[in-house]
Amino acid sequence: MNHFGFSEGYQISTTPEQDETMRNSFSKIAKTEYNLFNNNCATAVQKAMVEAGIPVSQPTMVPSYIPMATPFGIVDVFNGYKMKCDIQMRPSSAFQSIIKRPNYLRELLSYLYIFTGFLCIIYFISYNIRIAIKPLGWAIMLFIAVLCFIAYVTINHILIRRIISNRFLIVIEALLFSAMLTLVISDVRYEDYQHQKYLQRTMSKTITITPGHEL
């Protein structure tokens, strides 16, 4: 029976070895005394998952030790690193923590999308801003660039923000907007510079005096 108002499920891909580890771990936990705060149904599931190497929150790696008999007595010997996760007490909090657990492939694809989209927009502007016929072609190019920027930001805040922090996305979007603005301003300044150079060359030819002729 659903006593916590859940309306969705979440499927986690596991290996047969992980399934076996979770079954054994859960069986051991089930034999211990129930405690509402640190040994309830939600914590038991999370502990079993962590034991199988499945993170239930942002994981940290901590050193683990095993006791070993030596001539000097029992000492703790380093046994590599073990994953540690924050365990949620409430079932609803545990569920949210599990579905937001790190997915490195998904994060990698998200970062790839962010930087690829960034570079594509910058390349589009930097290339077309030089060859567009002004003013109509220039205006169309800027219109398309703004639409691409809006689409990029919209996708970021609808989909990517579920995987990557919102603060990071805002920084990237601010950098992208600044780069777009810089390209536009630099092109305007360059056109003005070219116009000034053209006027100087024209004036220089106009006032040139040919020997033997009067101005």
PDB file of C-alpha atoms in Angstrom, residues 4-207:
ATOM      1  CA  PHE A   4       3.480   8.260   1.377  1.00  0.00           C
ATOM      2  CA  GLY A   5       1.689   9.661  -1.673  1.00  0.00           C
ATOM      3  CA  PHE A   6       4.160   8.376  -4.268  1.00  0.00           C
ATOM      4  CA  SER A   7       2.959   8.722  -7.841  1.00  0.00           C
ATOM      5  CA  GLU A   8       6.078   7.615  -9.730  1.00  0.00           C
ATOM      6  CA  GLY A   9       8.762   4.961  -9.690  1.00  0.00           C
ATOM      7  CA  TYR A  10      12.434   4.965 -10.598  1.00  0.00           C
ATOM      8  CA  GLN A  11      14.257   2.089 -12.285  1.00  0.00           C
ATOM      9  CA  ILE A  12      17.965   1.613 -11.575  1.00  0.00           C
ATOM     10  CA  SER A  13      20.142  -0.536 -13.797  1.00  0.00           C
ATOM     11  CA  THR A  14      22.226  -2.983 -11.777  1.00  0.00           C
ATOM     12  CA  THR A  15      24.431  -5.998 -12.343  1.00  0.00           C
ATOM     13  CA  PRO A  16      23.697  -9.500 -10.974  1.00  0.00           C
ATOM     14  CA  GLU A  17      26.601  -9.020  -8.543  1.00  0.00           C
ATOM     15  CA  GLN A  18      25.083  -5.794  -7.223  1.00  0.00           C
ATOM     16  CA  ASP A  19      21.692  -7.489  -6.850  1.00  0.00           C
ATOM     17  CA  GLU A  20      23.286 -10.264  -4.805  1.00  0.00           C
ATOM     18  CA  THR A  21      25.158  -7.775  -2.615  1.00  0.00           C
ATOM     19  CA  MET A  22      21.976  -5.792  -1.952  1.00  0.00           C
ATOM     20  CA  ARG A  23      20.015  -8.946  -1.070  1.00  0.00           C
ATOM     21  CA  ASN A  24      22.645 -10.035   1.426  1.00  0.00           C
ATOM     22  CA  SER A  25      23.028  -6.567   2.894  1.00  0.00           C
ATOM     23  CA  PHE A  26      19.275  -6.074   3.198  1.00  0.00           C
ATOM     24  CA  SER A  27      18.869  -9.458   4.883  1.00  0.00           C
ATOM     25  CA  LYS A  28      21.464  -8.515   7.504  1.00  0.00           C
ATOM     26  CA  ILE A  29      19.845  -5.131   8.141  1.00  0.00           C
ATOM     27  CA  ALA A  30      16.403  -6.738   8.419  1.00  0.00           C
ATOM     28  CA  LYS A  31      17.632  -8.839  11.348  1.00  0.00           C
ATOM     29  CA  THR A  32      18.630  -5.755  13.345  1.00  0.00           C
ATOM     30  CA  GLU A  33      16.347  -3.772  15.625  1.00  0.00           C
ATOM     31  CA  TYR A  34      14.061  -1.244  13.942  1.00  0.00           C
ATOM     32  CA  ASN A  35      14.721   2.397  14.686  1.00  0.00           C
ATOM     33  CA  LEU A  36      12.593   5.206  13.303  1.00  0.00           C
ATOM     34  CA  PHE A  37      15.546   7.578  12.935  1.00  0.00           C
ATOM     35  CA  ASN A  38      18.431   5.506  11.609  1.00  0.00           C
ATOM     36  CA  ASN A  39      17.179   2.006  10.800  1.00  0.00           C
ATOM     37  CA  ASN A  40      13.840   2.219   9.043  1.00  0.00           C
ATOM     38  CA  CYS A  41      12.678   1.012   5.630  1.00  0.00           C
ATOM     39  CA  ALA A  42      14.166   4.030   3.804  1.00  0.00           C
ATOM     40  CA  THR A  43      17.578   3.818   5.443  1.00  0.00           C
ATOM     41  CA  ALA A  44      17.720   0.029   4.922  1.00  0.00           C
ATOM     42  CA  VAL A  45      17.240   0.413   1.165  1.00  0.00           C
ATOM     43  CA  GLN A  46      19.828   3.186   0.930  1.00  0.00           C
ATOM     44  CA  LYS A  47      22.417   1.296   2.978  1.00  0.00           C
ATOM     45  CA  ALA A  48      21.958  -1.802   0.818  1.00  0.00           C
ATOM     46  CA  MET A  49      22.427   0.261  -2.336  1.00  0.00           C
ATOM     47  CA  VAL A  50      25.570   1.947  -1.027  1.00  0.00           C
ATOM     48  CA  GLU A  51      26.980  -1.441  -0.027  1.00  0.00           C
ATOM     49  CA  ALA A  52      26.529  -2.530  -3.658  1.00  0.00           C
ATOM     50  CA  GLY A  53      28.330   0.557  -4.932  1.00  0.00           C
ATOM     51  CA  ILE A  54      25.225   2.458  -6.029  1.00  0.00           C
ATOM     52  CA  PRO A  55      25.263   6.081  -4.799  1.00  0.00           C
ATOM     53  CA  VAL A  56      22.078   7.378  -3.198  1.00  0.00           C
ATOM     54  CA  SER A  57      23.356  10.972  -2.977  1.00  0.00           C
ATOM     55  CA  GLN A  58      26.512  12.864  -3.900  1.00  0.00           C
ATOM     56  CA  PRO A  59      29.178  10.312  -2.892  1.00  0.00           C
ATOM     57  CA  THR A  60      32.471  10.889  -1.152  1.00  0.00           C
ATOM     58  CA  MET A  61      35.324   8.407  -0.976  1.00  0.00           C
ATOM     59  CA  VAL A  62      36.640   7.711   2.510  1.00  0.00           C
ATOM     60  CA  PRO A  63      39.461   5.365   3.553  1.00  0.00           C
ATOM     61  CA  SER A  64      38.438   1.988   4.946  1.00  0.00           C
ATOM     62  CA  TYR A  65      40.406  -0.216   7.330  1.00  0.00           C
ATOM     63  CA  ILE A  66      40.327  -3.860   8.386  1.00  0.00           C
ATOM     64  CA  PRO A  67      41.700  -5.253  11.652  1.00  0.00           C
ATOM     65  CA  MET A  68      44.810  -7.384  11.316  1.00  0.00           C
ATOM     66  CA  ALA A  69      46.750  -9.346  13.914  1.00  0.00           C
ATOM     67  CA  THR A  70      50.411  -8.354  14.246  1.00  0.00           C
ATOM     68  CA  PRO A  71      53.157  -9.112  16.798  1.00  0.00           C
ATOM     69  CA  PHE A  72      52.223  -5.782  18.352  1.00  0.00           C
ATOM     70  CA  GLY A  73      48.516  -6.612  18.622  1.00  0.00           C
ATOM     71  CA  ILE A  74      45.486  -5.873  16.497  1.00  0.00           C
ATOM     72  CA  VAL A  75      45.997  -2.918  14.175  1.00  0.00           C
ATOM     73  CA  ASP A  76      43.804  -1.351  11.532  1.00  0.00           C
ATOM     74  CA  VAL A  77      45.237  -1.812   8.046  1.00  0.00           C
ATOM     75  CA  PHE A  78      44.274   0.412   5.135  1.00  0.00           C
ATOM     76  CA  ASN A  79      41.934  -1.441   2.791  1.00  0.00           C
ATOM     77  CA  GLY A  80      41.361   1.079   0.007  1.00  0.00           C
ATOM     78  CA  TYR A  81      38.596   3.631  -0.275  1.00  0.00           C
ATOM     79  CA  LYS A  82      34.917   3.117   0.308  1.00  0.00           C
ATOM     80  CA  MET A  83      31.982   5.139  -0.979  1.00  0.00           C
ATOM     81  CA  LYS A  84      30.032   7.133   1.594  1.00  0.00           C
ATOM     82  CA  CYS A  85      26.671   8.812   1.003  1.00  0.00           C
ATOM     83  CA  ASP A  86      24.268  10.873   3.072  1.00  0.00           C
ATOM     84  CA  ILE A  87      21.416   8.628   4.222  1.00  0.00           C
ATOM     85  CA  GLN A  88      17.955  10.209   4.300  1.00  0.00           C
ATOM     86  CA  MET A  89      15.556   9.229   7.085  1.00  0.00           C
ATOM     87  CA  ARG A  90      12.224  10.040   5.387  1.00  0.00           C
ATOM     88  CA  PRO A  91      11.119   7.801   2.471  1.00  0.00           C
ATOM     89  CA  SER A  92      10.134  10.780   0.301  1.00  0.00           C
ATOM     90  CA  SER A  93      13.488  12.491   0.892  1.00  0.00           C
ATOM     91  CA  ALA A  94      15.302   9.239   0.188  1.00  0.00           C
ATOM     92  CA  PHE A  95      13.441   8.821  -3.092  1.00  0.00           C
ATOM     93  CA  GLN A  96      14.330  12.345  -4.242  1.00  0.00           C
ATOM     94  CA  SER A  97      17.949  11.844  -3.243  1.00  0.00           C
ATOM     95  CA  ILE A  98      18.188   8.560  -5.166  1.00  0.00           C
ATOM     96  CA  ILE A  99      16.691   9.876  -8.401  1.00  0.00           C
ATOM     97  CA  LYS A 100      19.079  12.846  -8.266  1.00  0.00           C
ATOM     98  CA  ARG A 101      22.105  10.648  -7.633  1.00  0.00           C
ATOM     99  CA  PRO A 102      25.139  11.298  -9.847  1.00  0.00           C
ATOM    100  CA  ASN A 103      25.025   9.878 -13.330  1.00  0.00           C
ATOM    101  CA  TYR A 104      28.444  10.517 -14.820  1.00  0.00           C
ATOM    102  CA  LEU A 105      27.495   9.726 -18.416  1.00  0.00           C
ATOM    103  CA  ARG A 106      24.521  12.060 -18.188  1.00  0.00           C
ATOM    104  CA  GLU A 107      26.694  14.771 -16.653  1.00  0.00           C
ATOM    105  CA  LEU A 108      29.331  14.302 -19.352  1.00  0.00           C
ATOM    106  CA  LEU A 109      26.724  14.631 -22.107  1.00  0.00           C
ATOM    107  CA  SER A 110      25.259  17.700 -20.412  1.00  0.00           C
ATOM    108  CA  TYR A 111      28.632  19.450 -20.212  1.00  0.00           C
ATOM    109  CA  LEU A 112      29.320  18.459 -23.820  1.00  0.00           C
ATOM    110  CA  TYR A 113      26.032  20.043 -24.864  1.00  0.00           C
ATOM    111  CA  ILE A 114      26.745  23.216 -22.885  1.00  0.00           C
ATOM    112  CA  PHE A 115      30.186  23.850 -24.358  1.00  0.00           C
ATOM    113  CA  THR A 116      29.265  22.685 -27.870  1.00  0.00           C
ATOM    114  CA  GLY A 117      26.238  24.983 -27.921  1.00  0.00           C
ATOM    115  CA  PHE A 118      28.379  27.835 -26.590  1.00  0.00           C
ATOM    116  CA  LEU A 119      31.016  27.376 -29.293  1.00  0.00           C
ATOM    117  CA  CYS A 120      28.476  26.916 -32.101  1.00  0.00           C
ATOM    118  CA  ILE A 121      26.721  30.201 -31.311  1.00  0.00           C
ATOM    119  CA  ILE A 122      30.020  32.081 -31.064  1.00  0.00           C
ATOM    120  CA  TYR A 123      31.262  30.535 -34.322  1.00  0.00           C
ATOM    121  CA  PHE A 124      28.007  31.385 -36.101  1.00  0.00           C
ATOM    122  CA  ILE A 125      28.261  35.039 -35.122  1.00  0.00           C
ATOM    123  CA  SER A 126      32.012  35.446 -35.648  1.00  0.00           C
ATOM    124  CA  TYR A 127      31.822  33.903 -39.142  1.00  0.00           C
ATOM    125  CA  ASN A 128      28.634  35.478 -40.470  1.00  0.00           C
ATOM    126  CA  ILE A 129      29.166  38.917 -38.977  1.00  0.00           C
ATOM    127  CA  ARG A 130      32.016  39.493 -41.465  1.00  0.00           C
ATOM    128  CA  ILE A 131      30.252  38.260 -44.602  1.00  0.00           C
ATOM    129  CA  ALA A 132      26.679  39.421 -43.946  1.00  0.00           C
ATOM    130  CA  ILE A 133      25.502  42.245 -46.205  1.00  0.00           C
ATOM    131  CA  LYS A 134      24.645  45.259 -44.122  1.00  0.00           C
ATOM    132  CA  PRO A 135      22.194  46.249 -42.931  1.00  0.00           C
ATOM    133  CA  LEU A 136      19.610  43.565 -43.837  1.00  0.00           C
ATOM    134  CA  GLY A 137      21.896  40.527 -43.764  1.00  0.00           C
ATOM    135  CA  TRP A 138      23.493  41.752 -40.546  1.00  0.00           C
ATOM    136  CA  ALA A 139      20.072  42.169 -38.902  1.00  0.00           C
ATOM    137  CA  ILE A 140      18.943  38.691 -40.004  1.00  0.00           C
ATOM    138  CA  MET A 141      22.163  37.172 -38.660  1.00  0.00           C
ATOM    139  CA  LEU A 142      21.661  38.869 -35.287  1.00  0.00           C
ATOM    140  CA  PHE A 143      18.021  37.765 -35.177  1.00  0.00           C
ATOM    141  CA  ILE A 144      19.010  34.126 -35.752  1.00  0.00           C
ATOM    142  CA  ALA A 145      21.788  34.408 -33.138  1.00  0.00           C
ATOM    143  CA  VAL A 146      19.352  35.781 -30.546  1.00  0.00           C
ATOM    144  CA  LEU A 147      16.880  32.968 -31.285  1.00  0.00           C
ATOM    145  CA  CYS A 148      19.676  30.408 -30.833  1.00  0.00           C
ATOM    146  CA  PHE A 149      20.641  32.038 -27.539  1.00  0.00           C
ATOM    147  CA  ILE A 150      17.042  31.966 -26.281  1.00  0.00           C
ATOM    148  CA  ALA A 151      16.678  28.293 -27.279  1.00  0.00           C
ATOM    149  CA  TYR A 152      20.015  27.488 -25.602  1.00  0.00           C
ATOM    150  CA  VAL A 153      18.982  29.165 -22.338  1.00  0.00           C
ATOM    151  CA  THR A 154      15.515  27.589 -22.410  1.00  0.00           C
ATOM    152  CA  ILE A 155      16.897  24.072 -22.819  1.00  0.00           C
ATOM    153  CA  ASN A 156      19.392  24.756 -20.034  1.00  0.00           C
ATOM    154  CA  HIS A 157      16.724  25.777 -17.547  1.00  0.00           C
ATOM    155  CA  ILE A 158      14.197  23.095 -18.484  1.00  0.00           C
ATOM    156  CA  LEU A 159      16.426  20.038 -18.852  1.00  0.00           C
ATOM    157  CA  ILE A 160      20.090  20.664 -18.033  1.00  0.00           C
ATOM    158  CA  ARG A 161      19.436  22.341 -14.670  1.00  0.00           C
ATOM    159  CA  ARG A 162      18.223  18.968 -13.382  1.00  0.00           C
ATOM    160  CA  ILE A 163      21.735  17.615 -13.868  1.00  0.00           C
ATOM    161  CA  ILE A 164      24.061  20.626 -13.521  1.00  0.00           C
ATOM    162  CA  SER A 165      23.819  23.382 -10.932  1.00  0.00           C
ATOM    163  CA  ASN A 166      21.754  26.409 -11.862  1.00  0.00           C
ATOM    164  CA  ARG A 167      24.563  28.736 -10.756  1.00  0.00           C
ATOM    165  CA  PHE A 168      26.984  27.193 -13.263  1.00  0.00           C
ATOM    166  CA  LEU A 169      24.445  27.562 -16.068  1.00  0.00           C
ATOM    167  CA  ILE A 170      23.884  31.228 -15.243  1.00  0.00           C
ATOM    168  CA  VAL A 171      27.642  31.877 -15.344  1.00  0.00           C
ATOM    169  CA  ILE A 172      27.980  30.148 -18.739  1.00  0.00           C
ATOM    170  CA  GLU A 173      24.991  32.040 -20.148  1.00  0.00           C
ATOM    171  CA  ALA A 174      26.370  35.354 -18.885  1.00  0.00           C
ATOM    172  CA  LEU A 175      29.724  34.596 -20.521  1.00  0.00           C
ATOM    173  CA  LEU A 176      27.975  33.654 -23.774  1.00  0.00           C
ATOM    174  CA  PHE A 177      25.925  36.856 -23.803  1.00  0.00           C
ATOM    175  CA  SER A 178      29.044  38.914 -23.052  1.00  0.00           C
ATOM    176  CA  ALA A 179      30.945  37.196 -25.878  1.00  0.00           C
ATOM    177  CA  MET A 180      28.072  37.805 -28.321  1.00  0.00           C
ATOM    178  CA  LEU A 181      27.888  41.468 -27.331  1.00  0.00           C
ATOM    179  CA  THR A 182      31.670  41.808 -27.654  1.00  0.00           C
ATOM    180  CA  LEU A 183      31.615  40.376 -31.176  1.00  0.00           C
ATOM    181  CA  VAL A 184      28.874  42.775 -32.259  1.00  0.00           C
ATOM    182  CA  ILE A 185      30.581  45.820 -30.740  1.00  0.00           C
ATOM    183  CA  SER A 186      33.954  44.853 -32.199  1.00  0.00           C
ATOM    184  CA  ASP A 187      32.405  44.500 -35.662  1.00  0.00           C
ATOM    185  CA  VAL A 188      30.754  47.903 -35.403  1.00  0.00           C
ATOM    186  CA  ARG A 189      34.043  49.454 -34.306  1.00  0.00           C
ATOM    187  CA  TYR A 190      35.890  47.662 -37.100  1.00  0.00           C
ATOM    188  CA  GLU A 191      33.445  48.955 -39.699  1.00  0.00           C
ATOM    189  CA  ASP A 192      33.893  52.466 -38.340  1.00  0.00           C
ATOM    190  CA  TYR A 193      37.676  52.050 -38.498  1.00  0.00           C
ATOM    191  CA  GLN A 194      37.492  50.845 -42.095  1.00  0.00           C
ATOM    192  CA  HIS A 195      35.269  53.797 -42.990  1.00  0.00           C
ATOM    193  CA  GLN A 196      37.718  56.254 -41.423  1.00  0.00           C
ATOM    194  CA  LYS A 197      40.629  54.659 -43.295  1.00  0.00           C
ATOM    195  CA  TYR A 198      38.670  54.904 -46.538  1.00  0.00           C
ATOM    196  CA  LEU A 199      37.973  58.593 -45.952  1.00  0.00           C
ATOM    197  CA  GLN A 200      41.638  59.239 -45.210  1.00  0.00           C
ATOM    198  CA  ARG A 201      42.719  57.526 -48.425  1.00  0.00           C
ATOM    199  CA  THR A 202      40.112  59.442 -50.422  1.00  0.00           C
ATOM    200  CA  MET A 203      41.146  62.774 -48.970  1.00  0.00           C
ATOM    201  CA  SER A 204      44.814  61.968 -49.532  1.00  0.00           C
ATOM    202  CA  LYS A 205      44.186  61.310 -53.230  1.00  0.00           C
ATOM    203  CA  THR A 206      42.102  64.454 -53.572  1.00  0.00           C
ATOM    204  CA  ILE A 207      44.747  66.847 -52.252  1.00  0.00           C
TER     205      ILE A 207
END
